[in-house]
């Protein structure tokens, strides 16, 4: 197969950057999107040019490292699929393919297609954990969890933190990601203990990083490779409002309303 | 809170206030529609004038009116504020147009809202300013006579067209707005969300359609 690629090239964070056109020829329909880019990069290297920088790690859809905004959609045209799991047979022969980095003020471009997603780490550090004292290993099943809660929590926990929700959102809002993390822990007894504190802390951190406000367009749900549902955002809003209205005032920290 | 500005209200609280103000307006629209539909009664305006006089004189309604203006103001201020913040959160935009599937018309809430706002301004000039005496009523019509004022306005095809367009866009706004407001206040559950979406669409059709029936009725049957 042959393709015309329009790829965002940007030397570094302060470079202005722009789209550069490349021809990709002799591409197998069974090669993955990244194998196609690898092939292109080999040609660039042979010519002594700088290869296209893009993020990837597991290449099996579980780590959340890959990104790419392909023809106006994060992770490309296939529903419920990460870019690393996308194959060239999903495109028409001869198609022009636009490849851009995630766009969000909180995700600055580092080089070419790579963005800095540490804003997500900052949000997780604010409360996306359960505090456990070290010691002996507790017996399994000492804390019963209803099957339905376990399943719902697991669906939320499937979020791989890729940031496609932010990339697709017209407002660059991180509500699906934060909603998934808040829900995943709030649904389990181990996470319940710190739930009120967690949701306030994570939302305050999210707000401080410059993500947009949710306006319920649901582009995130449509584009999430793990098909995280927007019911998780509603659950976060419920948790948040309940915490604001009913939670005890905390001694050390005060949260904005 | 290092990278960006500190804020007085969190994003979620802001959106909840906006949604609650919006839901208040949603209830108000039903009352307003109910009264306006009395215009269609073939009684020379007796029922309509009765209702309008009640709304203009009842002390409880007088207080409700202030709350109503507050509701509009809060809704619009937050709507515009949220939209500005949202635009800023993506300083460099994509080259390729977004192809992501979204809830119908949800991306155009500010646009439909602004059209509704323009209509509201006209509506204020035509009715409220005359009522409070800021604008002189047209010749031969008394300041509180909303019935004949309406008949006169609807007799004008241009005015009726503006009215119809205004409500068409209100319908677009409401179709997304009502179900979105439930999501914002946290009421999204797989058990009933489909029902809420149907309700939202029906409400939009009934309210926008109901208001639009009035000029159409005058054009077609009077
Ligand atoms: C009678 C008139 C109106 C009613 C009943 C109404 C109702 C609503 C409701 C219920 C929402 C959903 C809130 C949510 O997303 O949770 C909404 C959203 C919105 N409204 Fe209105 N509205 C009206 C007029 C206006 C006007 C005049 C503006 C002018 C600026 C406006 C701007 C917006 C915007 C920008 C949104 C989307 C906000 C967002 O989610 O980001 N609305 N409206
Ligand atoms: S919610 Fe979905 S799109 Fe967003 S970070 Fe998690 S896996 Fe990626
Ligand atoms: S590279 Fe790990 S999810 Fe794509």
Coordinates of C-alpha atoms and ligand atoms in Angstrom, one line a residue:
Chain A
X1 CA 0.0 0.0 0.0
X2 CA 1.1 3.6 -0.4
X3 CA 0.2 6.6 1.7
X4 CA 0.8 10.3 1.9
X5 CA 1.8 11.2 5.4
X6 CA 1.4 14.7 6.9
X7 CA 3.4 14.5 10.1
X8 CA 3.9 17.2 12.7
X9 CA 7.6 17.9 13.1
X10 CA 8.9 20.1 15.9
X11 CA 12.5 20.1 16.9
X12 CA 11.9 20.9 20.6
X13 CA 9.5 22.4 23.0
X14 CA 10.2 26.0 21.9
X15 CA 10.3 25.3 18.2
X16 CA 7.2 26.4 16.3
X17 CA 6.9 23.2 14.3
X18 CA 4.7 22.4 11.3
X19 CA 3.4 19.6 9.1
X20 CA 5.9 17.9 6.8
X21 CA 4.7 15.7 3.9
X22 CA 6.2 12.2 3.4
X23 CA 5.5 9.4 1.0
X24 CA 5.2 5.9 2.5
X25 CA 5.5 3.2 -0.1
X26 CA 5.5 -0.6 -0.1
X27 CA 3.6 -0.8 3.2
X28 CA 2.1 -4.2 4.0
X29 CA -1.6 -4.0 5.0
X30 CA -0.7 -6.2 7.9
X31 CA 2.0 -3.9 9.3
X32 CA 1.0 -1.9 12.3
X33 CA 0.8 1.9 12.3
X34 CA 4.1 2.0 14.2
X35 CA 5.8 -0.5 11.9
X36 CA 4.8 1.8 9.1
X37 CA 6.4 4.8 10.9
X38 CA 9.5 2.6 11.7
X39 CA 9.8 1.9 8.0
X40 CA 9.6 5.6 7.3
X41 CA 12.2 6.3 10.0
X42 CA 14.6 3.8 8.5
X43 CA 14.4 5.7 5.2
X44 CA 15.0 9.0 7.0
X45 CA 18.0 7.6 8.8
X46 CA 19.5 6.2 5.6
X47 CA 19.2 9.7 4.1
X48 CA 20.8 11.2 7.2
X49 CA 17.7 13.0 8.3
X50 CA 16.2 13.1 11.8
X51 CA 13.7 10.3 12.4
X52 CA 10.2 11.1 13.6
X53 CA 10.0 10.9 17.4
X54 CA 6.9 9.2 18.8
X55 CA 6.0 7.6 22.1
X56 CA 5.5 3.8 22.4
X57 CA 6.4 1.0 24.8
X58 CA 4.4 -2.2 25.1
X59 CA 2.9 -2.1 21.6
X60 CA 0.2 -4.4 22.9
X61 CA -2.4 -1.9 24.1
X62 CA -1.8 -2.1 27.8
X63 CA 0.7 0.5 28.9
X64 CA -0.8 3.8 27.7
X65 CA 2.4 5.2 26.3
X66 CA 1.4 5.5 22.7
X67 CA -0.6 8.5 21.5
X68 CA -1.0 10.2 18.0
X69 CA -3.9 12.2 16.7
X70 CA -4.6 10.5 13.4
X71 CA -6.9 12.1 10.8
X72 CA -8.8 14.1 13.5
X73 CA -9.1 11.2 16.0
X74 CA -6.8 10.1 18.9
X75 CA -5.5 6.6 18.3
X76 CA -6.9 6.7 14.8
X77 CA -10.1 5.4 13.2
X78 CA -10.7 2.2 15.0
X79 CA -13.0 2.2 18.1
X80 CA -11.6 0.8 21.3
X81 CA -8.1 0.5 20.0
X82 CA -4.7 2.1 20.9
X83 CA -2.5 3.4 18.1
X84 CA -0.1 0.5 18.7
X85 CA -2.9 -1.9 17.9
X86 CA -3.9 -0.2 14.8
X87 CA -3.0 -1.7 11.4
X88 CA -2.6 -0.2 8.0
X89 CA -5.5 -2.2 6.6
X90 CA -7.7 0.2 8.5
X91 CA -6.8 2.9 5.9
X92 CA -7.6 3.2 2.2
X93 CA -4.7 2.6 -0.2
X94 CA -3.4 6.0 -1.3
X95 CA -5.0 7.8 1.6
X96 CA -3.5 11.0 3.0
X97 CA -2.9 10.5 6.8
X98 CA -2.5 13.5 9.2
X99 CA -0.4 12.6 12.3
X100 CA -0.4 15.2 15.1
X101 CA 0.6 15.2 18.8
X102 CA -2.1 15.4 21.5
X103 CA -3.0 19.1 21.8
X104 CA -3.6 20.5 25.3
X105 CA -2.0 23.3 27.2
X106 CA -1.3 20.9 30.0
X107 CA 0.5 18.4 27.6
X108 CA 3.3 20.5 26.0
X109 CA 5.0 19.0 23.0
X110 CA 8.5 17.9 23.7
X111 CA 9.6 16.8 20.2
X112 CA 7.6 15.9 17.1
X113 CA 4.7 13.7 18.2
X114 CA 5.8 13.3 21.8
X115 CA 4.0 15.3 24.5
X116 CA 4.7 15.6 28.2
X117 CA 1.9 13.9 30.1
X118 CA 3.3 14.3 33.6
X119 CA 0.2 16.4 34.4
X120 CA -1.6 13.1 34.7
X121 CA 1.1 11.8 37.2
X122 CA 0.7 15.0 39.2
X123 CA -3.1 14.3 39.4
X124 CA -2.4 10.7 40.5
X125 CA 0.1 11.8 43.1
X126 CA -2.6 14.1 44.6
X127 CA -4.8 11.1 45.6
X128 CA -5.0 8.3 43.1
X129 CA -3.7 5.7 45.6
X130 CA -4.7 3.8 48.7
X131 CA -2.6 4.3 51.8
X132 CA -1.5 0.9 53.3
X133 CA 0.7 0.3 56.3
X134 CA 3.4 -2.2 55.5
X135 CA 3.4 -5.4 57.5
X136 CA 2.2 -9.0 57.1
X137 CA 0.2 -10.0 54.1
X138 CA -3.5 -10.0 55.0
X139 CA -5.5 -13.1 54.3
X140 CA -7.3 -13.1 51.0
X141 CA -11.1 -12.4 51.2
X142 CA -10.9 -10.7 54.6
X143 CA -12.6 -7.7 53.0
X144 CA -15.7 -8.9 51.1
X145 CA -16.3 -7.0 47.8
X146 CA -19.7 -7.4 46.1
X147 CA -19.3 -8.8 42.6
X148 CA -21.0 -5.9 40.9
X149 CA -18.8 -3.3 42.7
X150 CA -15.7 -5.3 41.8
X151 CA -16.8 -5.4 38.1
X152 CA -17.7 -1.7 37.9
X153 CA -14.4 -0.8 39.7
X154 CA -12.5 -3.0 37.2
X155 CA -14.1 -1.4 34.2
X156 CA -12.9 2.0 35.5
X157 CA -9.5 0.6 36.4
X158 CA -9.0 -0.4 32.8
X159 CA -8.0 3.2 32.1
X160 CA -4.3 3.1 30.9
X161 CA -3.8 6.9 31.3
X162 CA -3.0 7.5 27.7
X163 CA -4.7 10.9 27.5
X164 CA -6.8 10.3 24.4
X165 CA -9.8 11.6 26.3
X166 CA -8.1 15.0 26.8
X167 CA -6.9 14.9 23.1
X168 CA -10.4 14.3 21.7
X169 CA -12.2 16.7 24.1
X170 CA -13.2 20.0 22.4
X171 CA -12.3 21.6 25.8
X172 CA -9.2 19.5 26.5
X173 CA -10.8 18.3 29.7
X174 CA -9.3 15.5 31.8
X175 CA -12.6 14.6 33.4
X176 CA -12.8 11.1 32.0
X177 CA -9.4 10.1 33.2
X178 CA -9.9 11.6 36.7
X179 CA -13.5 10.2 36.8
X180 CA -12.1 6.7 36.0
X181 CA -9.4 7.0 38.7
X182 CA -11.8 8.4 41.4
X183 CA -14.5 5.8 40.5
X184 CA -12.1 2.9 40.5
X185 CA -11.0 3.5 44.1
X186 CA -14.3 4.9 45.5
X187 CA -16.1 1.7 44.5
X188 CA -13.9 -0.6 46.6
X189 CA -13.9 -0.8 50.4
X190 CA -10.1 -0.3 50.6
X191 CA -10.4 3.0 48.6
X192 CA -13.6 4.2 50.4
X193 CA -11.7 5.2 53.5
X194 CA -9.9 8.1 51.8
X195 CA -12.6 8.7 49.1
X196 CA -13.8 12.2 50.3
X197 CA -10.3 13.6 50.6
X198 CA -9.2 12.0 47.4
X199 CA -11.8 13.4 45.1
X200 CA -11.3 16.9 46.4
X201 CA -7.6 16.7 46.1
X202 CA -7.6 15.2 42.6
X203 CA -10.1 17.7 41.2
X204 CA -8.3 20.7 42.7
X205 CA -5.0 19.4 41.2
X206 CA -6.7 18.8 37.8
X207 CA -8.1 22.4 37.8
X208 CA -4.7 23.9 38.7
X209 CA -3.0 22.3 35.7
X210 CA -5.1 24.1 33.1
X211 CA -7.3 21.4 31.7
X212 CA -10.7 22.6 30.4
X213 CA -14.2 22.1 31.9
X214 CA -16.4 19.1 30.8
X215 CA -19.2 20.3 28.6
X216 CA -20.7 16.8 28.1
X217 CA -19.9 16.3 24.4
X218 CA -18.9 12.7 25.2
X219 CA -16.1 12.7 22.6
X220 CA -13.9 11.2 25.3
X221 CA -16.1 8.1 25.7
X222 CA -16.2 7.6 21.9
X223 CA -12.4 7.8 21.6
X224 CA -11.2 6.1 24.8
X225 CA -9.3 2.9 23.7
X226 CA -10.5 1.2 26.9
X227 CA -14.1 2.4 26.4
X228 CA -14.3 4.0 29.8
X229 CA -17.9 5.3 30.2
X230 CA -18.9 8.8 31.1
X231 CA -21.0 7.4 34.0
X232 CA -17.6 7.6 35.7
X233 CA -17.6 11.4 35.4
X234 CA -21.1 11.5 36.8
X235 CA -19.9 9.3 39.7
X236 CA -17.0 11.7 40.3
X237 CA -19.3 14.7 40.3
X238 CA -21.6 12.9 42.9
X239 CA -18.6 12.0 45.1
X240 CA -17.3 15.6 44.8
X241 CA -20.6 17.2 45.7
X242 CA -21.1 14.9 48.6
X243 CA -17.6 15.6 49.8
X244 CA -18.1 19.3 49.5
X245 CA -21.5 19.2 51.3
X246 CA -21.0 16.5 54.0
X247 CA -17.3 15.9 54.6
X248 CA -15.7 17.1 57.8
X249 CA -13.6 20.2 57.5
X250 CA -9.9 19.1 57.2
X251 CA -7.4 20.6 59.6
X252 CA -4.4 21.0 57.4
X253 CA -5.7 21.5 54.0
X254 CA -8.5 23.7 52.8
X255 CA -10.1 23.1 49.4
X256 CA -11.7 25.6 47.2
X257 CA -15.4 25.2 46.8
Chain B
X1 CA -1.2 24.9 42.6
X2 CA 1.9 26.0 40.8
X3 CA 1.3 26.0 37.0
X4 CA -1.9 27.9 36.6
X5 CA -4.0 30.4 38.4
X6 CA -5.7 29.7 41.7
X7 CA -9.4 29.7 41.4
X8 CA -12.2 30.5 43.8
X9 CA -14.6 27.9 42.5
X10 CA -13.6 24.4 41.3
X11 CA -14.6 23.4 37.8
X12 CA -17.2 21.0 39.0
X13 CA -18.9 23.5 41.3
X14 CA -19.0 26.1 38.6
X15 CA -20.6 23.7 36.2
X16 CA -23.1 22.5 38.8
X17 CA -24.2 26.1 39.5
X18 CA -24.6 26.6 35.8
X19 CA -26.6 23.4 35.4
X20 CA -28.9 24.2 38.3
X21 CA -29.5 27.7 36.9
X22 CA -30.2 26.1 33.6
X23 CA -32.7 23.6 35.1
X24 CA -34.4 26.5 36.8
X25 CA -34.8 28.2 33.4
X26 CA -36.1 24.9 32.1
X27 CA -39.0 25.0 34.6
X28 CA -39.6 28.7 33.9
X29 CA -40.0 28.0 30.2
X30 CA -42.8 25.6 30.8
X31 CA -44.7 28.2 32.8
X32 CA -44.1 30.8 30.2
X33 CA -45.2 28.5 27.4
X34 CA -48.4 27.6 29.3
X35 CA -49.4 31.3 29.5
X36 CA -48.4 32.0 25.9
X37 CA -50.5 29.2 24.6
X38 CA -53.6 31.0 26.0
X39 CA -53.1 33.4 23.1
X40 CA -54.5 30.8 20.9
X41 CA -57.8 30.7 22.8
X42 CA -60.5 32.3 20.7
X43 CA -61.8 34.6 23.5
X44 CA -60.5 38.0 22.5
X45 CA -57.6 37.6 24.8
X46 CA -59.5 37.2 28.1
X47 CA -57.6 34.2 29.4
X48 CA -54.2 35.5 28.3
X49 CA -54.7 38.9 29.7
X50 CA -55.9 37.4 33.0
X51 CA -52.8 35.3 33.3
X52 CA -50.5 38.2 32.2
X53 CA -52.1 40.5 34.8
X54 CA -51.7 37.9 37.5
X55 CA -48.0 37.5 36.6
X56 CA -47.6 41.3 36.5
X57 CA -49.2 42.0 39.9
X58 CA -48.8 39.0 42.2
X59 CA -46.1 39.8 44.8
X60 CA -44.7 36.2 44.8
X61 CA -44.2 36.4 41.1
X62 CA -42.6 39.8 41.4
X63 CA -39.9 38.2 43.7
X64 CA -39.7 35.2 41.3
X65 CA -38.9 37.6 38.5
X66 CA -35.8 38.9 40.2
X67 CA -34.7 35.3 40.8
X68 CA -35.4 34.6 37.2
X69 CA -33.1 37.5 36.0
X70 CA -30.5 36.2 38.4
X71 CA -30.8 32.7 36.9
X72 CA -30.3 34.0 33.4
X73 CA -27.4 36.1 34.5
X74 CA -25.6 33.3 36.4
X75 CA -26.2 30.9 33.6
X76 CA -24.8 33.2 31.0
X77 CA -21.9 34.4 33.0
X78 CA -20.8 30.8 33.8
X79 CA -21.5 29.7 30.2
X80 CA -19.3 32.4 28.7
X81 CA -16.7 32.0 31.4
X82 CA -16.5 28.2 31.0
X83 CA -16.3 28.6 27.2
X84 CA -13.4 31.1 27.5
X85 CA -11.5 28.8 29.9
X86 CA -12.1 25.9 27.6
X87 CA -10.7 27.6 24.6
X88 CA -7.6 28.6 26.5
X89 CA -6.9 25.1 27.6
X90 CA -5.8 24.2 24.0
X91 CA -3.5 27.1 23.0
X92 CA -2.2 25.3 19.9
X93 CA -5.1 23.8 17.9
X94 CA -5.1 20.7 15.6
X95 CA -4.5 21.1 11.9
X96 CA -7.0 18.4 11.0
X97 CA -10.6 18.9 11.9
X98 CA -11.9 16.7 14.7
X99 CA -13.6 13.6 13.5
X100 CA -14.7 12.4 17.0
X101 CA -18.3 11.5 17.5
X102 CA -20.0 13.8 19.9
X103 CA -23.4 14.2 21.4
X104 CA -25.5 16.1 18.8
X105 CA -25.0 19.9 18.9
X106 CA -23.1 19.7 22.2
X107 CA -20.2 21.5 20.6
X108 CA -22.3 24.5 19.7
X109 CA -23.9 25.4 23.1
X110 CA -22.2 28.8 23.2
X111 CA -23.4 29.6 19.6
X112 CA -27.0 28.5 20.3
X113 CA -26.9 30.2 23.7
X114 CA -25.8 33.5 22.1
X115 CA -28.6 33.3 19.5
X116 CA -31.1 32.8 22.4
X117 CA -29.5 35.7 24.2
X118 CA -30.0 38.0 21.1
X119 CA -33.6 36.9 21.0
X120 CA -33.9 37.6 24.7
X121 CA -32.7 41.2 24.2
X122 CA -35.3 41.8 21.5
X123 CA -37.9 40.2 23.7
X124 CA -37.0 42.6 26.5
X125 CA -37.2 45.6 24.3
X126 CA -40.6 44.5 22.9
X127 CA -42.3 43.6 26.1
X128 CA -40.4 44.2 29.4
X129 CA -39.2 47.7 28.5
X130 CA -42.6 48.7 27.5
X131 CA -44.1 47.2 30.6
X132 CA -41.8 49.1 32.9
X133 CA -42.2 52.3 30.9
X134 CA -38.7 52.6 29.4
X135 CA -40.0 52.3 25.8
X136 CA -43.2 53.9 24.6
X137 CA -45.8 51.4 23.5
X138 CA -47.0 51.6 19.8
X139 CA -49.9 53.9 19.1
X140 CA -53.3 52.7 20.3
X141 CA -51.9 50.0 22.6
X142 CA -51.9 50.4 26.3
X143 CA -48.7 49.7 28.3
X144 CA -50.0 46.6 30.0
X145 CA -51.9 45.2 27.0
X146 CA -49.7 42.3 26.1
X147 CA -52.5 40.6 24.1
X148 CA -52.8 43.3 21.4
X149 CA -49.1 43.9 21.5
X150 CA -48.5 40.2 20.6
X151 CA -51.1 40.2 17.9
X152 CA -49.5 43.3 16.3
X153 CA -46.0 41.8 16.5
X154 CA -47.1 38.4 15.0
X155 CA -48.9 40.2 12.2
X156 CA -45.4 41.3 11.1
X157 CA -43.9 38.4 9.0
X158 CA -40.3 39.6 9.7
X159 CA -40.8 39.6 13.4
X160 CA -42.4 36.1 13.3
X161 CA -39.5 34.8 11.3
X162 CA -37.0 36.1 13.9
X163 CA -39.2 34.6 16.6
X164 CA -39.2 31.2 14.9
X165 CA -35.4 31.2 14.3
X166 CA -34.9 32.2 18.0
X167 CA -36.9 29.2 19.2
X168 CA -35.4 26.8 16.7
X169 CA -32.0 27.5 18.3
X170 CA -33.5 27.3 21.8
X171 CA -34.6 23.9 20.8
X172 CA -31.1 22.9 19.7
X173 CA -29.8 24.3 23.0
X174 CA -32.3 22.4 25.1
X175 CA -32.0 19.1 23.3
X176 CA -28.4 18.8 24.7
X177 CA -28.8 21.0 27.7
X178 CA -31.4 19.1 29.7
X179 CA -29.7 15.7 29.6
X180 CA -26.3 17.4 30.1
X181 CA -27.5 19.1 33.3
X182 CA -28.4 15.7 34.8
X183 CA -25.0 14.4 33.9
X184 CA -23.3 17.4 35.5
X185 CA -25.2 17.1 38.8
X186 CA -24.1 13.5 38.8
X187 CA -27.4 11.8 37.8
X188 CA -26.1 9.5 35.1
X189 CA -26.9 5.9 35.7
X190 CA -27.2 3.1 33.2
X191 CA -30.7 2.4 34.7
X192 CA -32.3 5.7 33.8
X193 CA -30.0 7.7 31.5
X194 CA -31.7 6.6 28.3
X195 CA -35.0 7.8 29.8
X196 CA -33.4 11.2 30.6
X197 CA -32.1 11.5 27.1
X198 CA -35.6 10.8 25.7
X199 CA -37.1 13.3 28.1
X200 CA -34.5 15.9 27.1
X201 CA -35.4 15.6 23.5
X202 CA -39.1 15.5 24.1
X203 CA -38.8 18.6 26.3
X204 CA -36.9 20.5 23.6
X205 CA -39.4 19.5 20.9
X206 CA -42.4 20.4 23.1
X207 CA -41.0 23.8 24.3
X208 CA -39.5 25.0 21.0
X209 CA -42.4 23.5 19.0
X210 CA -45.0 25.0 21.5
X211 CA -43.6 28.5 21.2
X212 CA -43.2 28.2 17.5
X213 CA -46.9 27.1 17.1
X214 CA -48.1 30.6 18.2
X215 CA -46.8 32.7 15.3
X216 CA -47.5 29.9 12.8
X217 CA -51.1 29.8 14.1
X218 CA -51.5 33.5 13.5
X219 CA -49.9 33.3 10.1
X220 CA -52.0 30.3 9.0
X221 CA -55.3 30.7 10.7
X222 CA -56.0 34.3 11.6
Ligands
LIG1 C1 -34.1 29.9 28.3 C2 -32.9 29.9 28.1 C3 -31.9 28.8 28.5 C4 -32.0 27.6 29.1 C5 -33.3 26.9 29.6 C6 -30.7 27.0 29.2 C7 -30.4 25.8 29.8 C8 -29.2 25.2 29.8 C9 -28.8 23.9 30.5 C10 -29.8 23.1 31.3 C11 -27.5 23.6 30.2 C12 -26.8 22.4 30.6 C13 -25.7 22.7 31.6 C14 -24.7 21.6 31.7 O1 -23.9 21.4 30.7 O2 -24.7 20.8 32.6 C15 -27.1 24.7 29.3 C16 -25.8 24.8 28.8 C17 -25.2 25.9 28.2 N1 -25.8 27.1 28.1 FE1 -27.8 27.5 28.3 N2 -29.8 27.8 28.6 C18 -30.5 29.0 28.2 C19 -29.9 30.1 27.6 C20 -28.6 30.3 27.5 C21 -28.0 31.6 27.0 C22 -28.8 32.9 26.8 C23 -26.7 31.4 26.9 C24 -25.8 32.5 26.5 C25 -24.5 32.6 26.6 C26 -26.4 30.0 27.3 C27 -25.2 29.4 27.2 C28 -24.9 28.0 27.5 C29 -23.7 27.4 27.3 C30 -22.4 28.0 26.8 C31 -23.9 26.0 27.8 C32 -22.8 24.9 27.7 C33 -22.0 25.0 28.9 C34 -21.0 23.9 29.0 O3 -21.5 22.8 29.3 O4 -19.9 24.1 28.8 N3 -27.6 29.4 27.6 N4 -28.1 25.6 29.1
LIG2 S1 -10.0 7.4 30.2 FE1 -9.5 6.3 28.3 S2 -8.8 7.9 27.0 FE2 -8.7 8.7 29.0 S3 -6.6 8.3 29.8 FE3 -7.9 6.5 30.4 S4 -7.7 5.0 28.8 FE4 -6.9 6.9 27.9
LIG3 S1 2.4 1.2 23.3 FE1 1.5 0.5 25.2 S2 -0.6 0.9 24.9 FE2 0.3 1.5 22.9

